Amino acid sequence: MTNPTIPPPAAGPLADSDTHSPWELIKRRIRGGELGAWPVLIGLIIIWVVFQALNDRFLTAQNLSNLALQITAVGMISVGIVLVLLLGEIDLSVGSVAGVCAAALAVLSVRRGWSDISAIIVALLLGALIGFLQGTIFAKLGVPAFVVTLAGNLGWLGLQLYLLGSEGTINVPTGTITDLMNTKLSQAAGWIVGVIVVALYAFAAFTARARRASAGLPAASLRSDLVRVIGLAAIVVVTVVVLNSWQGVPLGLLILVGLVAVLDLVLRKTRYGRSIFAVGGNIEAARRAGINVAAVQISVFTLCSTFAALGGILLVSRGFSATQTTGASDVLLLAIAGAVIGGVSLFGGRGSPWGALLGAVVLGSISSGMLLIDVDSSVRYMITAAVLLAAVILDSVSRRGRRASGRG
C-alpha cells in the first residue's frame, strides 16, 4: 500500500519554526508576502483608537462585553466559512442554513416538547446533513459550489419559512438554549479558565519545541516561545479583567474561542488539516499525492454547515426566539467578510480560524462604534465594504509577493 505524501500548507506556523531573529523573520515575511495577522491587528487598533476618540464609552467594559456577545453567532458561522475558503471555494448558503436549523430547534423544543439538549443535537445534525448533501453534489457531480450553495440559500430559506408557519416567530423560554448566550462566568471561574488556557498553550509550545529538538529538527528559539506565552497571558489577563469588571466572561464567547482553538489545532497538527491546505493550494498535486480530494471537500462542506447550524442556535439563544429573519439580512455577507478581512485567502490554501475571529471583532467594532456615534447604517455598510475591499487588495498583493519569492 502506497503511503501518500501530503504537500505542506502554503503557509502555517511551521514557517516560523527556525532559528532566525524576530527582526529577520519580519523582513522575510514582508518580502515573501506573508504578513500574517499583523495588518488586521493594526487595523483593529486604529479602529478602536478612532472610535474611543469619538465616543469615550467605546472601550468601556460594558460596551466591550456587548461587543463580545454581538460577534459570537456570526463569528461562529465565519469560522465554518474559513474551511471552505481554504479549499478555494465558497458557500453562499450558511445564512439560510443557520436560519433553518434555528427554526428546527425552536419547533422541536417549543412545539414538539423535546428537551433542549435533544433539539440542539438534532439541529446540529440537520446542519451536518445539509452540508453533506451540498458537498456531495459539488464533489461528486462537479456542480460549481457557487451554484449548489446559491440554490441551497434559496431552498433552505423556503424550508425555514415553512417550519415557522404563518406566525413567523417562535419564542423560546428560558432554559439550556437561552443559557448558551446569556450565561456569564463568575469572576473566579473566569480567572480559572484563563489560567488553564495559558497553561495549556505553554505546555503545547514547549512540548512541541522539545520534540523537534529531540528529533534533530530546527525549532523556534526559547525566547520566541517565551514571548508568545507571555503575549497570550497578557491578552488573557486584559480580557478577563475587562469582562469581569462588567458581568463576567460570557459563556457564548468561551464556546466560540474554544472551538476556534480546537479547529486551529486540527488544521495545523493533523493529517486531515494538512489535507485541506493541500487541496486548496493545488488540487492536482494533492490528488497525485494520494489524498482523497472528494472526501476532503465533502467533509469541509459538512463542517461548514455544522458551524452555521451552531451559529443559528446561538442566534436563537441570544434573541430568545427563532424568526423569519434569523440568519437572514446581512449575516451571510458579514460571515464571509469576517473571514476575508481576517486574512483568509479567497484563492485557497491560506488562512486560519483565528483570522475569522479577528475579522469578526473588526466588523463588530465598526458596527458598535457607528451605533455609539449615531451614524446611519448606510454609512456602516459603506465603511465595511471599504475595509473588505482593502483586505482583498492586500490578499492579492501578498499573493503576488509570494509568487515573486517563489512561494506562491
Short mmCIF file of N, CA, C and O in Angstrom, two decimals, residues 245-330:
data_model
loop_
_atom_site.label_atom_id
_atom_site.label_comp_id
_atom_site.label_asym_id
_atom_site.label_seq_id
_atom_site.Cartn_x
_atom_site.Cartn_y
_atom_site.Cartn_z
N SER A 245 -15.02 43.11 35.02
CA SER A 245 -15.42 44.41 35.59
C SER A 245 -16.83 44.80 35.17
O SER A 245 -17.37 45.78 35.69
N TRP A 246 -17.45 44.03 34.23
CA TRP A 246 -18.85 44.28 33.91
C TRP A 246 -19.71 43.16 34.51
O TRP A 246 -20.16 43.25 35.63
N GLN A 247 -19.89 42.06 33.81
CA GLN A 247 -20.71 40.98 34.35
C GLN A 247 -20.04 39.62 34.29
O GLN A 247 -20.66 38.61 34.61
N GLY A 248 -18.80 39.56 33.83
CA GLY A 248 -18.09 38.29 33.74
C GLY A 248 -17.90 37.84 32.30
O GLY A 248 -18.43 38.43 31.36
N VAL A 249 -17.11 36.77 32.14
CA VAL A 249 -16.83 36.25 30.80
C VAL A 249 -18.07 35.55 30.25
O VAL A 249 -18.59 34.62 30.86
N PRO A 250 -18.58 35.97 29.06
CA PRO A 250 -19.77 35.31 28.50
C PRO A 250 -19.47 33.87 28.07
O PRO A 250 -18.44 33.59 27.47
N LEU A 251 -20.40 32.97 28.38
CA LEU A 251 -20.24 31.57 28.00
C LEU A 251 -20.18 31.42 26.48
O LEU A 251 -19.40 30.61 25.95
N GLY A 252 -20.99 32.20 25.76
CA GLY A 252 -21.00 32.12 24.30
C GLY A 252 -19.64 32.44 23.71
O GLY A 252 -19.17 31.77 22.78
N LEU A 253 -18.97 33.47 24.24
CA LEU A 253 -17.64 33.83 23.75
C LEU A 253 -16.66 32.70 24.03
O LEU A 253 -15.80 32.39 23.19
N LEU A 254 -16.80 32.08 25.20
CA LEU A 254 -15.91 30.97 25.56
C LEU A 254 -16.09 29.80 24.58
O LEU A 254 -15.11 29.16 24.17
N ILE A 255 -17.34 29.52 24.20
CA ILE A 255 -17.60 28.44 23.23
C ILE A 255 -16.94 28.76 21.89
O ILE A 255 -16.30 27.91 21.27
N LEU A 256 -17.09 30.01 21.45
CA LEU A 256 -16.51 30.41 20.15
C LEU A 256 -14.99 30.28 20.18
O LEU A 256 -14.40 29.66 19.28
N VAL A 257 -14.35 30.85 21.19
CA VAL A 257 -12.88 30.82 21.25
C VAL A 257 -12.39 29.37 21.39
O VAL A 257 -11.38 28.98 20.78
N GLY A 258 -13.09 28.57 22.19
CA GLY A 258 -12.69 27.17 22.36
C GLY A 258 -12.74 26.40 21.06
O GLY A 258 -11.80 25.66 20.72
N LEU A 259 -13.82 26.57 20.29
CA LEU A 259 -13.93 25.86 19.01
C LEU A 259 -12.91 26.37 17.99
O LEU A 259 -12.38 25.59 17.19
N VAL A 260 -12.62 27.67 18.02
CA VAL A 260 -11.59 28.21 17.14
C VAL A 260 -10.24 27.57 17.45
O VAL A 260 -9.48 27.18 16.55
N ALA A 261 -9.92 27.44 18.75
CA ALA A 261 -8.65 26.84 19.15
C ALA A 261 -8.57 25.38 18.72
O ALA A 261 -7.54 24.92 18.21
N VAL A 262 -9.67 24.64 18.90
CA VAL A 262 -9.68 23.23 18.50
C VAL A 262 -9.50 23.08 16.99
O VAL A 262 -8.71 22.27 16.50
N LEU A 263 -10.24 23.90 16.24
CA LEU A 263 -10.16 23.83 14.78
C LEU A 263 -8.77 24.21 14.29
O LEU A 263 -8.23 23.61 13.34
N ASP A 264 -8.16 25.20 14.95
CA ASP A 264 -6.80 25.60 14.58
C ASP A 264 -5.82 24.45 14.79
O ASP A 264 -4.95 24.20 13.96
N LEU A 265 -5.97 23.75 15.91
CA LEU A 265 -5.10 22.59 16.17
C LEU A 265 -5.31 21.50 15.12
O LEU A 265 -4.36 20.88 14.65
N VAL A 266 -6.57 21.27 14.77
CA VAL A 266 -6.87 20.25 13.75
C VAL A 266 -6.22 20.61 12.42
O VAL A 266 -5.62 19.77 11.75
N LEU A 267 -6.31 21.88 12.04
CA LEU A 267 -5.74 22.30 10.76
C LEU A 267 -4.22 22.24 10.75
O LEU A 267 -3.61 21.89 9.74
N ARG A 268 -3.59 22.56 11.89
CA ARG A 268 -2.12 22.64 11.90
C ARG A 268 -1.45 21.33 12.25
O ARG A 268 -0.34 21.06 11.80
N LYS A 269 -2.13 20.52 13.08
CA LYS A 269 -1.42 19.37 13.66
C LYS A 269 -1.87 18.02 13.15
O LYS A 269 -1.28 17.00 13.54
N THR A 270 -2.92 17.96 12.36
CA THR A 270 -3.42 16.65 11.93
C THR A 270 -3.25 16.46 10.42
O THR A 270 -3.14 17.43 9.66
N ARG A 271 -3.24 15.20 10.04
CA ARG A 271 -3.13 14.88 8.62
C ARG A 271 -4.33 15.42 7.85
O ARG A 271 -4.20 15.90 6.71
N TYR A 272 -5.52 15.36 8.47
CA TYR A 272 -6.72 15.88 7.82
C TYR A 272 -6.61 17.37 7.56
O TYR A 272 -6.94 17.86 6.47
N GLY A 273 -6.12 18.11 8.54
CA GLY A 273 -5.97 19.56 8.38
C GLY A 273 -5.00 19.90 7.26
O GLY A 273 -5.26 20.79 6.44
N ARG A 274 -3.87 19.18 7.22
CA ARG A 274 -2.90 19.45 6.15
C ARG A 274 -3.47 19.07 4.79
O ARG A 274 -3.10 19.67 3.77
N SER A 275 -4.37 18.09 4.77
CA SER A 275 -5.01 17.72 3.50
C SER A 275 -5.87 18.86 2.97
O SER A 275 -5.93 19.10 1.75
N ILE A 276 -6.55 19.57 3.87
CA ILE A 276 -7.38 20.70 3.45
C ILE A 276 -6.51 21.78 2.81
O ILE A 276 -6.82 22.32 1.74
N PHE A 277 -5.38 22.11 3.48
CA PHE A 277 -4.47 23.11 2.89
C PHE A 277 -3.94 22.63 1.55
O PHE A 277 -3.80 23.41 0.60
N ALA A 278 -3.62 21.34 1.47
CA ALA A 278 -3.05 20.80 0.23
C ALA A 278 -4.05 20.88 -0.92
O ALA A 278 -3.70 21.28 -2.03
N VAL A 279 -5.31 20.51 -0.66
CA VAL A 279 -6.34 20.57 -1.70
C VAL A 279 -6.56 22.01 -2.14
O VAL A 279 -6.71 22.32 -3.33
N GLY A 280 -6.59 22.92 -1.18
CA GLY A 280 -6.80 24.33 -1.52
C GLY A 280 -5.60 24.95 -2.22
O GLY A 280 -5.76 25.82 -3.07
N GLY A 281 -4.38 24.48 -1.88
CA GLY A 281 -3.18 25.04 -2.51
C GLY A 281 -3.00 24.58 -3.94
O GLY A 281 -2.69 25.37 -4.83
N ASN A 282 -3.18 23.29 -4.18
CA ASN A 282 -3.01 22.73 -5.53
C ASN A 282 -3.75 21.41 -5.58
O ASN A 282 -3.25 20.38 -5.12
N ILE A 283 -4.94 21.43 -6.13
CA ILE A 283 -5.81 20.24 -6.08
C ILE A 283 -5.21 19.06 -6.86
O ILE A 283 -5.33 17.91 -6.43
N GLU A 284 -4.56 19.35 -7.96
CA GLU A 284 -3.99 18.26 -8.75
C GLU A 284 -2.80 17.62 -8.03
O GLU A 284 -2.65 16.39 -8.02
N ALA A 285 -1.96 18.47 -7.43
CA ALA A 285 -0.83 17.93 -6.67
C ALA A 285 -1.33 17.11 -5.49
O ALA A 285 -0.76 16.06 -5.15
N ALA A 286 -2.41 17.59 -4.85
CA ALA A 286 -2.97 16.84 -3.72
C ALA A 286 -3.50 15.48 -4.17
O ALA A 286 -3.29 14.46 -3.50
N ARG A 287 -4.16 15.46 -5.34
CA ARG A 287 -4.68 14.19 -5.84
C ARG A 287 -3.55 13.23 -6.15
O ARG A 287 -3.63 12.04 -5.83
N ARG A 288 -2.49 13.73 -6.77
CA ARG A 288 -1.36 12.86 -7.11
C ARG A 288 -0.62 12.39 -5.86
O ARG A 288 0.07 11.37 -5.89
N ALA A 289 -0.74 13.15 -4.78
CA ALA A 289 -0.11 12.74 -3.52
C ALA A 289 -0.93 11.69 -2.79
O ALA A 289 -0.52 11.21 -1.73
N GLY A 290 -2.08 11.31 -3.36
CA GLY A 290 -2.86 10.23 -2.76
C GLY A 290 -3.98 10.68 -1.85
O GLY A 290 -4.60 9.86 -1.17
N ILE A 291 -4.24 11.98 -1.82
CA ILE A 291 -5.32 12.49 -0.96
C ILE A 291 -6.68 12.24 -1.63
O ILE A 291 -6.83 12.46 -2.83
N ASN A 292 -7.62 11.77 -0.87
CA ASN A 292 -8.99 11.59 -1.36
C ASN A 292 -9.66 12.96 -1.40
O ASN A 292 -10.25 13.41 -0.43
N VAL A 293 -9.50 13.64 -2.53
CA VAL A 293 -9.95 15.03 -2.65
C VAL A 293 -11.45 15.15 -2.41
O VAL A 293 -11.91 16.06 -1.70
N ALA A 294 -12.24 14.25 -3.00
CA ALA A 294 -13.70 14.34 -2.85
C ALA A 294 -14.11 14.21 -1.39
O ALA A 294 -14.98 14.95 -0.91
N ALA A 295 -13.47 13.28 -0.67
CA ALA A 295 -13.80 13.10 0.76
C ALA A 295 -13.48 14.35 1.56
O ALA A 295 -14.25 14.76 2.44
N VAL A 296 -12.33 14.96 1.26
CA VAL A 296 -11.96 16.20 1.96
C VAL A 296 -12.97 17.30 1.66
O VAL A 296 -13.42 18.02 2.58
N GLN A 297 -13.35 17.44 0.39
CA GLN A 297 -14.30 18.50 0.03
C GLN A 297 -15.66 18.29 0.70
O GLN A 297 -16.25 19.23 1.23
N ILE A 298 -16.15 17.05 0.68
CA ILE A 298 -17.46 16.78 1.29
C ILE A 298 -17.42 17.05 2.79
O ILE A 298 -18.33 17.66 3.37
N SER A 299 -16.33 16.61 3.43
CA SER A 299 -16.23 16.81 4.88
C SER A 299 -16.16 18.28 5.24
O SER A 299 -16.71 18.72 6.25
N VAL A 300 -15.47 19.07 4.40
CA VAL A 300 -15.35 20.50 4.68
C VAL A 300 -16.71 21.20 4.57
O VAL A 300 -17.07 22.02 5.43
N PHE A 301 -17.47 20.88 3.54
CA PHE A 301 -18.80 21.49 3.42
C PHE A 301 -19.71 21.03 4.57
O PHE A 301 -20.56 21.80 5.04
N THR A 302 -19.53 19.78 5.01
CA THR A 302 -20.31 19.30 6.16
C THR A 302 -19.98 20.08 7.42
O THR A 302 -20.87 20.52 8.16
N LEU A 303 -18.69 20.29 7.65
CA LEU A 303 -18.28 21.06 8.83
C LEU A 303 -18.75 22.50 8.74
O LEU A 303 -19.19 23.09 9.75
N CYS A 304 -18.66 23.08 7.55
CA CYS A 304 -19.08 24.48 7.37
C CYS A 304 -20.56 24.65 7.74
O CYS A 304 -20.92 25.59 8.47
N SER A 305 -21.40 23.75 7.26
CA SER A 305 -22.83 23.87 7.57
C SER A 305 -23.11 23.56 9.04
O SER A 305 -24.06 24.10 9.62
N THR A 306 -22.30 22.69 9.65
CA THR A 306 -22.48 22.41 11.08
C THR A 306 -22.17 23.65 11.91
O THR A 306 -22.88 23.97 12.88
N PHE A 307 -21.10 24.36 11.53
CA PHE A 307 -20.79 25.62 12.23
C PHE A 307 -21.92 26.63 11.99
O PHE A 307 -22.26 27.41 12.89
N ALA A 308 -22.50 26.64 10.78
CA ALA A 308 -23.61 27.55 10.51
C ALA A 308 -24.81 27.20 11.39
O ALA A 308 -25.50 28.09 11.91
N ALA A 309 -25.06 25.89 11.56
CA ALA A 309 -26.16 25.47 12.44
C ALA A 309 -25.92 25.94 13.87
O ALA A 309 -26.85 26.42 14.55
N LEU A 310 -24.67 25.82 14.33
CA LEU A 310 -24.36 26.28 15.68
C LEU A 310 -24.53 27.79 15.79
O LEU A 310 -25.01 28.30 16.81
N GLY A 311 -24.16 28.49 14.72
CA GLY A 311 -24.40 29.94 14.71
C GLY A 311 -25.88 30.27 14.81
O GLY A 311 -26.28 31.20 15.52
N GLY A 312 -26.72 29.48 14.10
CA GLY A 312 -28.17 29.69 14.21
C GLY A 312 -28.70 29.43 15.61
O GLY A 312 -29.57 30.16 16.11
N ILE A 313 -28.17 28.39 16.25
CA ILE A 313 -28.58 28.10 17.64
C ILE A 313 -28.21 29.26 18.56
O ILE A 313 -29.00 29.66 19.43
N LEU A 314 -27.03 29.83 18.36
CA LEU A 314 -26.60 30.95 19.20
C LEU A 314 -27.45 32.20 18.93
O LEU A 314 -27.71 32.99 19.84
N LEU A 315 -27.89 32.37 17.67
CA LEU A 315 -28.78 33.50 17.36
C LEU A 315 -30.10 33.36 18.11
O LEU A 315 -30.65 34.34 18.64
N VAL A 316 -30.64 32.13 18.13
CA VAL A 316 -31.88 31.88 18.89
C VAL A 316 -31.65 32.12 20.37
O VAL A 316 -32.48 32.72 21.07
N SER A 317 -30.51 31.65 20.87
CA SER A 317 -30.21 31.80 22.29
C SER A 317 -30.15 33.27 22.70
O SER A 317 -30.69 33.65 23.74
N ARG A 318 -29.53 34.08 21.88
CA ARG A 318 -29.40 35.49 22.25
C ARG A 318 -30.72 36.24 22.10
O ARG A 318 -31.05 37.12 22.90
N GLY A 319 -31.49 35.89 21.06
CA GLY A 319 -32.73 36.63 20.80
C GLY A 319 -33.96 36.04 21.45
O GLY A 319 -35.06 36.58 21.31
N PHE A 320 -33.83 34.87 22.11
CA PHE A 320 -34.96 34.20 22.77
C PHE A 320 -36.06 33.83 21.78
O PHE A 320 -37.21 33.64 22.19
N SER A 321 -35.72 33.73 20.50
CA SER A 321 -36.75 33.37 19.52
C SER A 321 -36.10 32.99 18.19
O SER A 321 -34.96 33.37 17.91
N ALA A 322 -36.86 32.22 17.41
CA ALA A 322 -36.49 31.95 16.01
C ALA A 322 -37.51 32.66 15.14
O ALA A 322 -38.72 32.44 15.29
N THR A 323 -37.02 33.50 14.23
CA THR A 323 -37.92 34.29 13.39
C THR A 323 -37.58 34.09 11.92
O THR A 323 -36.61 33.40 11.58
N GLN A 324 -38.38 34.72 11.07
CA GLN A 324 -38.12 34.63 9.63
C GLN A 324 -36.84 35.35 9.24
O GLN A 324 -36.30 35.12 8.16
N THR A 325 -36.35 36.24 10.10
CA THR A 325 -35.12 36.97 9.78
C THR A 325 -33.88 36.36 10.43
O THR A 325 -32.77 36.88 10.24
N THR A 326 -34.05 35.27 11.19
CA THR A 326 -32.89 34.62 11.80
C THR A 326 -31.98 34.06 10.70
O THR A 326 -32.40 33.24 9.89
N GLY A 327 -30.75 34.50 10.66
CA GLY A 327 -29.80 34.07 9.63
C GLY A 327 -29.93 34.84 8.32
O GLY A 327 -29.15 34.60 7.40
N ALA A 328 -30.91 35.71 8.24
CA ALA A 328 -31.13 36.47 7.00
C ALA A 328 -30.39 37.81 7.07
O ALA A 328 -29.43 37.96 7.80
N SER A 329 -30.90 38.77 6.31
CA SER A 329 -30.30 40.10 6.24
C SER A 329 -28.84 40.00 5.82
O SER A 329 -28.51 39.33 4.86
N ASP A 330 -27.92 40.60 6.61
CA ASP A 330 -26.51 40.66 6.21
C ASP A 330 -25.65 39.59 6.89
O ASP A 330 -24.42 39.70 6.87
#
